[in-house]
């Protein structure tokens, strides 16, 4: 894919992150809007809150979007920096392929952890 | 004919060396540094929060491991970096789509540039990011 | 009027002699400052008085030709356009433009910049080759359409923007501010139809996507061309084109012949005002 498309997607992902990470930060860390969503802000990382959020479709969708958008935006940004350091043609290829593989793997992992029920791994694993 | 010219590319020095030049150069550098910091945090964050699939005990263990004043300060730095990167990112997204820099003009000395034209926005970015960072600082470091 | 500024300054000049010097070195020369003296005048004095082998490029002495771009007191400027007094320092450091190889002393190798410039086809691209080869009339353009690119056409290709750009500082593949601004100059010309052709090059990894608006190119441009503006407008055009939001207009047509006025061929010579013989 050409850089014009990649760059446009980079900005699009940035817009998504702005909305969803802003929301995520507000809920998880500032505790400002948490009560309205049934998650008390100061208890956001308590297991009860975590389990509650895990049942919510809203949070599941938000997490998947955030993981995807942030990985793309962040890794494309990293690629920009690395490519501007003038690597040789072989290293360029390694950077492109490497970042794509890392990004896809982390997206798959992040999506799984976002969608799986809390404790799923222990349940499945016995 | 082989060139006997001497290479004179500035290298990384050219990225960070702003000298007496415009402060957008520093915003550019800070945008990169905060971006790298946020990416590093995010990758760590995926793994730390993924412990939720291992059940309550693992979750609590992970949360305990990343608690304490050092992590609170670290988390706050991430928040402040996010505040800057996000607000500056909005500025860049607007500018890089040709907004807020004005149309092409007749260059008459002393020259008005797109950089000068968007300067109020760049200043506003710093103020808004500063206010968000301060507000977050109160919450992160005092209200807990 | 008494002038408190020093009557002499030190010209700290970067020297490099290929084949003799391993690396560039600094060389100091005292120069008496006269009112209105430019850095270029100072270099001539240095050459006349103490360093006859000192090399640089210059021609017009008035900021038109773009030959004398140099790194003066840490900032890319035209030597002919910079007064020694305006620098306000006792030591005037003069080096070759960075981000270009040094040919000798203050002479940078600008070839990579011009090669990229050429690759971006900085001229009107149109289908009507016959009309271009053998023009019958001018292409019609309104004053408003002229303003869309006029600022960018003042570029004198001095290379100061390339020396100030942080991306060019590490990435030799990046097209750079000058060639990109010139590509935009033609892309935004209502007589041009080359957007599609230039897009093939510009959409790639070495195009305007490597610009992150550090803004230095526009700060140092001695002609007020504002390459950063051109590059952002270019990105808008390319992204809007990708999203099918760009309005396409056919290139300007050949202007219609004015009605009732014979303008065919070469106009007849005016009647003589001095009697023959």
Coordinates of C-alpha atoms in Angstrom, one line a residue:
Chain A
X1 CA 0.0 0.0 0.0
X2 CA 1.3 3.5 -0.8
X3 CA 2.2 6.0 1.8
X4 CA -0.6 8.3 0.9
X5 CA -3.2 5.7 2.0
X6 CA -1.2 4.6 5.1
X7 CA -0.8 8.2 6.2
X8 CA -4.5 9.0 5.7
X9 CA -5.3 5.9 7.8
X10 CA -2.7 7.1 10.4
X11 CA -4.7 10.3 10.8
X12 CA -8.0 8.5 10.8
X13 CA -6.7 6.2 13.6
X14 CA -5.5 9.2 15.5
X15 CA -9.1 10.6 15.4
X16 CA -10.5 7.3 16.7
X17 CA -7.9 7.2 19.5
X18 CA -8.7 10.8 20.4
X19 CA -12.4 9.9 21.0
X20 CA -12.0 6.4 22.5
X21 CA -8.8 6.9 24.5
X22 CA -10.2 10.2 25.8
X23 CA -13.3 8.3 27.0
X24 CA -11.1 5.4 28.4
X25 CA -8.9 7.8 30.3
X26 CA -11.9 9.7 31.7
X27 CA -13.5 6.4 32.9
X28 CA -10.5 4.6 34.1
X29 CA -8.2 7.2 35.6
X30 CA -10.1 10.4 36.2
X31 CA -13.2 8.8 37.5
X32 CA -15.3 11.6 36.0
X33 CA -17.9 9.9 34.0
X34 CA -17.5 6.5 35.5
X35 CA -20.4 6.6 37.9
X36 CA -22.8 7.2 35.0
X37 CA -21.6 4.0 33.3
X38 CA -21.9 2.0 36.5
X39 CA -18.2 2.0 37.1
X40 CA -17.1 4.1 40.1
X41 CA -14.0 6.0 39.0
X42 CA -11.9 5.3 42.0
X43 CA -12.7 1.6 41.8
X44 CA -12.1 1.2 38.1
X45 CA -9.3 -1.4 38.5
X46 CA -11.0 -3.5 41.2
X47 CA -11.8 -7.0 40.0
X48 CA -15.6 -6.4 40.4
X49 CA -15.4 -3.4 38.0
X50 CA -13.2 -5.4 35.6
X51 CA -15.8 -8.3 35.6
X52 CA -18.6 -5.8 35.2
X53 CA -17.0 -4.1 32.2
X54 CA -16.2 -7.5 30.7
X55 CA -20.0 -8.2 30.3
X56 CA -20.5 -4.9 28.5
X57 CA -20.7 -5.0 24.7
X58 CA -19.8 -1.3 24.7
X59 CA -16.5 -1.9 26.5
X60 CA -15.7 -4.9 24.4
X61 CA -16.2 -2.9 21.2
X62 CA -14.3 0.1 22.5
X63 CA -11.3 -2.0 23.5
X64 CA -11.1 -3.7 20.1
X65 CA -11.3 -0.4 18.3
X66 CA -8.7 1.1 20.7
X67 CA -6.3 -1.7 20.4
X68 CA -6.5 -1.7 16.6
X69 CA -6.3 2.1 16.2
X70 CA -3.6 2.6 18.7
X71 CA -1.4 -0.2 17.4
X72 CA -1.7 1.1 13.8
X73 CA -1.2 4.7 14.8
X74 CA 1.7 4.0 17.1
X75 CA 3.5 1.5 14.9
X76 CA 3.1 3.7 11.8
X77 CA 4.6 6.5 13.8
X78 CA 7.5 4.3 14.8
X79 CA 7.9 3.3 11.2
X80 CA 8.1 7.0 10.2
X81 CA 10.9 7.6 12.6
X82 CA 12.8 4.4 11.7
X83 CA 12.5 5.0 7.9
X84 CA 13.7 8.6 8.4
X85 CA 16.9 7.3 9.9
X86 CA 17.7 6.1 6.4
X87 CA 18.0 2.3 6.8
X88 CA 19.2 0.3 3.8
X89 CA 16.8 -1.5 1.4
X90 CA 17.0 -4.8 3.3
X91 CA 16.5 -3.2 6.7
X92 CA 13.5 -1.2 5.3
X93 CA 11.9 -4.5 4.3
X94 CA 12.6 -5.9 7.8
X95 CA 11.0 -2.8 9.4
X96 CA 7.9 -3.0 7.2
X97 CA 7.4 -6.7 7.6
X98 CA 8.4 -6.8 11.2
X99 CA 6.1 -4.0 12.3
X100 CA 3.2 -5.5 10.3
X101 CA 3.7 -8.9 11.9
X102 CA 4.1 -7.5 15.4
X103 CA 1.1 -5.2 14.9
X104 CA -1.2 -8.0 13.7
X105 CA 0.0 -10.4 16.5
X106 CA -0.6 -7.9 19.2
X107 CA -4.0 -7.0 17.7
X108 CA -5.0 -10.6 17.7
X109 CA -3.8 -11.0 21.3
X110 CA -5.4 -7.7 22.5
X111 CA -8.7 -8.6 20.8
X112 CA -8.7 -12.0 22.4
X113 CA -8.1 -10.6 25.9
X114 CA -10.8 -7.9 25.3
X115 CA -13.4 -10.4 24.2
X116 CA -12.6 -13.4 26.4
X117 CA -14.5 -13.7 29.7
X118 CA -12.5 -12.8 32.8
X119 CA -10.6 -15.8 33.9
X120 CA -11.2 -17.6 30.6
X121 CA -7.6 -18.8 30.3
X122 CA -7.7 -20.4 33.7
X123 CA -11.1 -21.9 33.1
X124 CA -10.1 -23.3 29.7
X125 CA -6.7 -24.4 30.9
X126 CA -8.2 -26.2 33.9
Chain B
X1 CA 34.1 10.1 -11.7
X2 CA 34.1 9.3 -8.1
X3 CA 32.9 12.2 -5.9
X4 CA 35.5 13.5 -3.6
X5 CA 32.8 15.7 -1.9
X6 CA 32.6 15.5 1.9
X7 CA 29.3 14.4 3.4
X8 CA 27.7 17.1 5.5
X9 CA 24.3 15.8 6.5
X10 CA 23.3 16.9 10.0
X11 CA 21.9 13.5 11.1
X12 CA 19.9 13.2 14.3
X13 CA 21.4 16.5 15.4
X14 CA 19.2 18.0 12.7
X15 CA 16.1 16.6 14.4
X16 CA 16.6 18.0 17.9
X17 CA 18.7 21.1 17.1
X18 CA 16.2 23.9 17.1
X19 CA 18.7 26.7 18.0
X20 CA 17.1 30.1 17.9
X21 CA 14.5 28.9 15.4
X22 CA 10.7 28.6 15.7
X23 CA 9.3 26.7 18.6
X24 CA 7.2 24.5 16.2
X25 CA 10.6 22.6 15.8
X26 CA 10.4 21.8 19.5
X27 CA 6.8 20.7 19.3
X28 CA 7.9 18.4 16.4
X29 CA 10.6 16.9 18.6
X30 CA 8.2 16.6 21.7
X31 CA 5.6 15.0 19.5
X32 CA 8.0 12.3 18.5
X33 CA 9.3 11.7 22.1
X34 CA 5.8 11.6 23.6
X35 CA 4.7 9.3 20.7
X36 CA 7.4 6.8 21.4
X37 CA 6.7 7.0 25.2
X38 CA 3.0 6.4 24.6
X39 CA 3.7 3.4 22.3
X40 CA 6.0 1.8 24.9
X41 CA 3.5 2.3 27.6
X42 CA 0.7 1.0 25.4
X43 CA 2.5 -2.3 24.6
X44 CA 3.2 -2.8 28.3
X45 CA -0.4 -1.9 29.0
X46 CA -1.7 -4.6 26.7
X47 CA 0.2 -7.3 28.6
X48 CA -0.5 -6.0 32.1
X49 CA -4.3 -5.8 31.5
X50 CA -4.4 -9.1 29.6
X51 CA -4.0 -10.8 33.0
X52 CA -7.7 -10.4 33.4
X53 CA -8.2 -13.6 31.3
X54 CA -6.2 -15.4 34.0
X55 CA -8.8 -14.6 36.7
X56 CA -9.0 -12.3 39.8
X57 CA -5.8 -13.5 41.6
X58 CA -3.6 -12.8 38.6
X59 CA -5.3 -9.5 38.0
X60 CA -4.7 -8.4 41.6
X61 CA -1.1 -9.6 41.4
X62 CA -0.6 -7.5 38.3
X63 CA -2.3 -4.5 39.7
X64 CA -0.2 -4.7 42.9
X65 CA 2.9 -5.0 40.8
X66 CA 2.2 -1.7 39.0
X67 CA 1.0 0.2 42.1
X68 CA 3.0 2.5 44.3
X69 CA 4.2 6.1 44.0
X70 CA 6.8 5.4 41.3
X71 CA 4.1 3.9 39.0
X72 CA 1.7 6.7 39.9
X73 CA 4.2 9.3 38.7
X74 CA 4.9 7.2 35.6
X75 CA 1.2 6.9 34.9
X76 CA 0.9 10.6 35.3
X77 CA 3.7 11.2 32.8
X78 CA 1.9 9.0 30.4
X79 CA -1.3 11.0 30.9
X80 CA 0.6 14.3 30.4
X81 CA 2.3 12.9 27.3
X82 CA -1.1 11.8 26.0
X83 CA -2.6 15.3 26.7
X84 CA 0.2 17.0 24.7
X85 CA 0.3 14.4 21.9
X86 CA -3.5 14.5 21.5
X87 CA -3.9 18.3 21.4
X88 CA -0.8 18.8 19.3
X89 CA -2.0 16.0 17.0
X90 CA -5.3 17.8 16.4
X91 CA -3.3 20.9 15.5
X92 CA -1.1 18.9 13.1
X93 CA -4.1 17.1 11.5
X94 CA -5.7 20.4 10.8
X95 CA -2.5 22.0 9.4
X96 CA -1.4 19.0 7.4
X97 CA -4.8 19.2 5.6
X98 CA -4.0 22.7 4.7
X99 CA -6.3 24.4 7.2
X100 CA -5.3 27.4 9.5
X101 CA -2.2 28.2 7.5
X102 CA -3.9 30.6 5.1
X103 CA -4.0 30.6 1.3
X104 CA -0.9 31.4 -0.9
X105 CA -0.1 35.1 -0.6
X106 CA 2.1 37.7 -2.3
X107 CA 5.4 37.5 -0.5
X108 CA 6.2 41.0 0.7
X109 CA 9.0 41.6 3.1
X110 CA 9.0 41.0 6.1
X111 CA 7.5 37.7 4.9
X112 CA 4.4 36.3 6.6
X113 CA 4.6 32.5 6.7
X114 CA 2.2 29.6 7.4
X115 CA 4.2 29.0 10.6
X116 CA 3.4 32.5 11.8
X117 CA -0.1 32.2 10.7
X118 CA -0.7 29.1 12.8
X119 CA 1.4 30.3 15.8
X120 CA -1.6 31.3 17.9
X121 CA -2.9 27.7 17.5
X122 CA 0.5 26.4 18.6
X123 CA 0.4 28.6 21.7
X124 CA -3.2 27.5 22.4
X125 CA -2.1 23.9 22.1
X126 CA 0.6 24.3 24.8
X127 CA -1.9 26.1 27.1
X128 CA -4.7 23.5 26.6
X129 CA -2.2 20.6 27.1
X130 CA -0.8 22.3 30.2
X131 CA -4.3 22.8 31.7
X132 CA -5.3 19.2 31.0
X133 CA -2.0 18.0 32.4
X134 CA -2.4 20.1 35.6
X135 CA -6.0 19.0 36.0
X136 CA -5.0 15.4 35.6
X137 CA -2.1 16.0 38.0
X138 CA -4.5 17.0 40.7
X139 CA -6.5 13.9 40.2
X140 CA -3.6 11.5 39.8
X141 CA -1.3 12.7 42.5
X142 CA -3.6 14.3 45.2
X143 CA -7.0 12.8 45.1
X144 CA -6.0 9.2 45.4
Chain C
X1 CA 26.5 59.3 13.9
X2 CA 28.7 57.3 16.2
X3 CA 28.4 53.6 15.8
X4 CA 29.1 51.5 18.9
X5 CA 29.4 48.3 17.0
X6 CA 32.9 46.9 16.4
X7 CA 34.7 48.2 13.3
X8 CA 36.2 44.8 12.6
X9 CA 34.7 41.3 12.9
X10 CA 36.1 37.8 12.7
X11 CA 34.9 35.8 9.7
X12 CA 35.0 32.2 10.9
X13 CA 35.0 30.4 7.6
X14 CA 34.5 26.6 7.0
X15 CA 37.3 25.4 4.8
X16 CA 37.5 22.0 2.9
X17 CA 39.9 21.2 0.1
X18 CA 39.0 17.9 -1.5
X19 CA 42.0 15.6 -1.7
X20 CA 44.0 17.5 0.9
X21 CA 41.7 17.9 3.9
X22 CA 40.3 14.8 5.7
X23 CA 37.5 16.8 7.1
X24 CA 36.3 20.4 7.1
X25 CA 38.0 22.9 9.5
X26 CA 37.4 26.4 10.7
X27 CA 39.6 29.3 9.7
X28 CA 39.5 32.8 11.2
X29 CA 39.9 36.0 9.2
X30 CA 39.7 39.6 10.6
X31 CA 37.6 41.8 8.3
X32 CA 37.0 45.6 8.6
X33 CA 33.3 46.2 8.5
X34 CA 31.9 49.0 6.4
X35 CA 28.4 50.4 6.5
X36 CA 26.0 48.3 4.4
X37 CA 28.5 45.4 4.1
X38 CA 26.9 42.0 3.4
X39 CA 28.4 38.7 4.3
X40 CA 29.1 38.2 0.6
X41 CA 31.1 41.5 0.6
X42 CA 33.0 40.2 3.7
X43 CA 33.8 36.9 1.9
X44 CA 35.2 38.9 -1.0
X45 CA 37.4 40.9 1.4
X46 CA 38.6 37.6 3.0
X47 CA 39.5 36.3 -0.5
X48 CA 41.3 39.5 -1.5
X49 CA 43.2 39.9 1.7
X50 CA 44.0 36.6 3.3
X51 CA 42.5 33.5 1.7
X52 CA 42.8 33.6 -2.1
X53 CA 41.8 30.0 -2.5
X54 CA 38.5 30.4 -0.7
X55 CA 35.6 29.1 -2.8
X56 CA 31.9 29.8 -2.9
X57 CA 29.1 30.3 -5.4
X58 CA 27.6 33.7 -6.0
X59 CA 26.4 35.7 -8.9
X60 CA 23.8 38.4 -8.8
X61 CA 24.5 40.0 -5.4
X62 CA 20.9 40.9 -4.9
X63 CA 18.9 37.8 -3.8
X64 CA 17.7 36.8 -7.2
X65 CA 20.0 34.0 -8.5
X66 CA 20.0 31.8 -5.4
X67 CA 23.7 30.9 -5.7
X68 CA 25.0 32.1 -2.3
X69 CA 22.9 30.1 0.2
X70 CA 25.2 29.4 3.2
X71 CA 25.0 28.5 6.8
X72 CA 25.5 31.9 8.4
X73 CA 25.7 32.1 12.2
X74 CA 23.9 28.7 12.4
X75 CA 21.1 29.6 10.0
X76 CA 20.7 29.0 6.3
X77 CA 20.7 32.4 4.5
X78 CA 21.7 34.1 1.3
X79 CA 25.2 35.7 1.9
X80 CA 24.2 38.6 -0.4
X81 CA 21.0 39.3 1.5
X82 CA 22.5 39.3 5.0
X83 CA 24.2 42.4 6.4
X84 CA 27.1 41.8 8.8
X85 CA 25.6 44.5 11.1
X86 CA 22.2 42.7 11.3
X87 CA 24.0 39.6 12.8
X88 CA 25.2 41.7 15.7
X89 CA 28.0 39.4 16.5
X90 CA 31.8 39.9 16.6
X91 CA 32.3 36.4 15.1
X92 CA 30.5 35.7 11.8
X93 CA 30.5 31.9 11.3
X94 CA 30.1 31.0 7.6
X95 CA 29.8 27.4 6.5
X96 CA 28.4 25.5 3.5
X97 CA 24.7 24.6 3.5
X98 CA 24.3 21.5 5.6
X99 CA 22.5 18.3 4.3
X100 CA 24.5 18.6 1.0
X101 CA 27.9 17.2 0.4
X102 CA 30.7 19.8 0.4
X103 CA 32.4 20.2 -3.0
X104 CA 34.9 22.7 -1.7
X105 CA 34.9 25.2 1.2
X106 CA 31.4 26.9 1.0
X107 CA 30.3 25.1 -2.2
X108 CA 27.5 22.5 -1.6
X109 CA 26.7 19.8 -4.0
X110 CA 23.1 20.7 -4.9
X111 CA 22.7 18.0 -7.6
X112 CA 20.5 15.6 -5.6
X113 CA 18.1 18.5 -5.0
X114 CA 17.9 19.4 -8.6
X115 CA 17.6 15.8 -9.7
X116 CA 14.5 15.4 -7.5
X117 CA 13.2 18.7 -8.7
X118 CA 13.5 17.4 -12.3
X119 CA 11.9 14.1 -11.4
X120 CA 8.8 15.9 -10.2
X121 CA 8.4 17.5 -13.6
X122 CA 8.3 21.2 -12.7
X123 CA 6.6 22.5 -15.9
X124 CA 3.2 22.5 -17.4
X125 CA 2.0 19.0 -18.3
X126 CA -0.7 19.0 -20.9
X127 CA -2.1 16.8 -23.6
X128 CA -2.1 19.5 -26.3
X129 CA 1.6 19.1 -27.3
X130 CA 1.1 20.8 -30.6
X131 CA -0.2 24.0 -29.0
X132 CA 2.7 23.8 -26.5
X133 CA 5.3 23.4 -29.2
X134 CA 3.8 26.0 -31.5
X135 CA 1.6 28.3 -29.4
X136 CA -1.2 30.2 -31.1
X137 CA -2.4 32.1 -28.0
X138 CA -1.9 32.2 -24.3
X139 CA -3.8 29.9 -21.9
X140 CA -6.5 31.7 -20.1
X141 CA -6.0 32.3 -16.4
X142 CA -7.8 34.6 -14.0
X143 CA -5.9 36.7 -11.4
X144 CA -7.4 34.5 -8.7
X145 CA -6.1 31.4 -10.3
X146 CA -2.7 33.1 -10.6
X147 CA -2.7 33.7 -6.8
X148 CA -3.1 30.0 -6.2
X149 CA 0.6 29.4 -7.1
X150 CA 2.3 32.7 -7.5
X151 CA 3.9 32.7 -4.1
X152 CA 5.5 29.3 -4.8
X153 CA 6.8 30.5 -8.1
X154 CA 9.1 33.0 -6.4
X155 CA 11.5 30.2 -5.4
X156 CA 15.1 30.7 -6.5
X157 CA 16.3 27.2 -5.6
X158 CA 18.9 28.3 -3.2
X159 CA 18.6 25.2 -1.1
X160 CA 18.2 27.0 2.3
X161 CA 15.0 25.1 3.0
X162 CA 16.7 21.8 2.4
X163 CA 19.5 22.8 4.8
X164 CA 16.9 23.7 7.6
X165 CA 14.6 20.6 7.2
X166 CA 15.0 18.1 10.0
X167 CA 13.8 15.2 7.8
X168 CA 16.3 16.0 5.1
X169 CA 18.9 16.0 7.9
X170 CA 18.7 12.2 8.1
X171 CA 16.7 11.0 5.1
X172 CA 18.4 11.4 1.7
X173 CA 15.4 9.8 -0.1
X174 CA 12.9 12.4 1.1
X175 CA 12.1 14.8 -1.8
X176 CA 12.5 17.8 0.4
X177 CA 10.8 21.2 0.7
X178 CA 12.1 22.8 -2.5
X179 CA 11.1 20.1 -5.0
X180 CA 7.8 19.5 -3.3
X181 CA 6.9 23.1 -3.2
X182 CA 7.7 23.4 -6.9
X183 CA 5.6 20.3 -7.7
X184 CA 2.7 22.0 -5.8
X185 CA 3.4 25.2 -7.8
X186 CA 2.5 23.3 -11.0
X187 CA -0.1 21.1 -9.5
X188 CA -2.1 24.2 -8.4
X189 CA -1.6 26.0 -11.7
X190 CA -5.0 26.1 -13.5
X191 CA -3.2 25.5 -16.9
X192 CA -1.6 22.3 -15.7
X193 CA -3.0 18.8 -16.2
X194 CA -0.1 16.8 -14.5
X195 CA -1.7 16.1 -11.1
X196 CA -2.2 12.5 -12.0
X197 CA 1.3 12.0 -13.2
X198 CA 3.0 13.7 -10.3
X199 CA 0.7 11.9 -7.9
X200 CA 2.4 8.6 -8.8
X201 CA 5.6 9.9 -7.4
X202 CA 4.2 12.0 -4.6
X203 CA 2.0 9.3 -3.1
X204 CA 5.1 7.2 -2.4
X205 CA 7.1 7.0 0.8
X206 CA 9.5 9.8 -0.2
X207 CA 6.7 12.4 -0.8
X208 CA 5.1 15.0 1.4
X209 CA 4.3 12.3 4.1
X210 CA 7.8 12.8 5.5
X211 CA 7.0 16.4 6.3
X212 CA 5.8 16.9 9.9
X213 CA 5.5 20.6 9.9
X214 CA 8.6 21.6 11.9
X215 CA 8.2 24.7 9.9
X216 CA 11.9 25.5 9.5
X217 CA 11.9 25.6 5.7
X218 CA 9.4 28.5 5.7
X219 CA 11.3 30.3 8.5
X220 CA 14.5 30.4 6.6
X221 CA 13.2 30.9 3.0
X222 CA 14.8 34.2 1.8
X223 CA 12.1 34.8 -0.7
X224 CA 9.0 34.2 1.4
X225 CA 8.0 31.2 -0.7
X226 CA 6.7 29.3 2.4
X227 CA 7.5 25.7 1.2
X228 CA 5.8 24.3 4.4
X229 CA 2.5 25.8 3.2
X230 CA 2.9 24.3 -0.3
X231 CA 3.6 20.9 1.2
X232 CA 0.5 21.0 3.5
X233 CA -1.7 22.1 0.6
X234 CA -0.2 19.3 -1.4
X235 CA -1.1 16.8 1.3
X236 CA -4.7 18.1 1.3
X237 CA -5.0 17.8 -2.4
X238 CA -3.6 14.2 -2.4
X239 CA -5.7 13.1 0.6
X240 CA -8.9 14.7 -0.8
X241 CA -8.1 13.0 -4.1
X242 CA -7.8 9.7 -2.3
X243 CA -11.1 10.2 -0.6
X244 CA -12.7 11.4 -3.9
X245 CA -13.3 14.8 -2.4
X246 CA -11.0 16.7 -4.7
X247 CA -12.8 18.9 -7.3
X248 CA -11.3 18.2 -10.7
X249 CA -11.3 20.9 -13.3
X250 CA -10.0 20.5 -16.8
X251 CA -6.8 22.5 -17.5
X252 CA -7.3 26.1 -18.8
X253 CA -8.1 26.3 -22.5
X254 CA -6.4 28.5 -25.0
X255 CA -7.8 32.0 -24.7
X256 CA -10.4 32.9 -27.3
X257 CA -9.4 35.4 -29.9
X258 CA -10.8 38.9 -29.1
X259 CA -13.7 39.8 -31.3
X260 CA -13.4 42.5 -33.9
X261 CA -9.7 43.0 -33.4
X262 CA -7.3 41.7 -36.1
X263 CA -4.5 39.9 -34.2
X264 CA -3.3 37.4 -36.7
X265 CA 0.4 37.0 -37.3
X266 CA 2.9 39.7 -36.4
X267 CA 1.3 43.1 -35.9
X268 CA 2.4 45.7 -38.6
X269 CA 5.1 48.1 -37.6
X270 CA 3.9 51.6 -36.5
X271 CA 4.3 54.4 -39.0
X272 CA 7.7 56.0 -39.1
X273 CA 8.3 59.1 -37.0
X274 CA 11.6 60.1 -38.6
X275 CA 11.5 60.9 -42.4
X276 CA 13.5 58.7 -44.7
X277 CA 16.8 60.0 -46.1

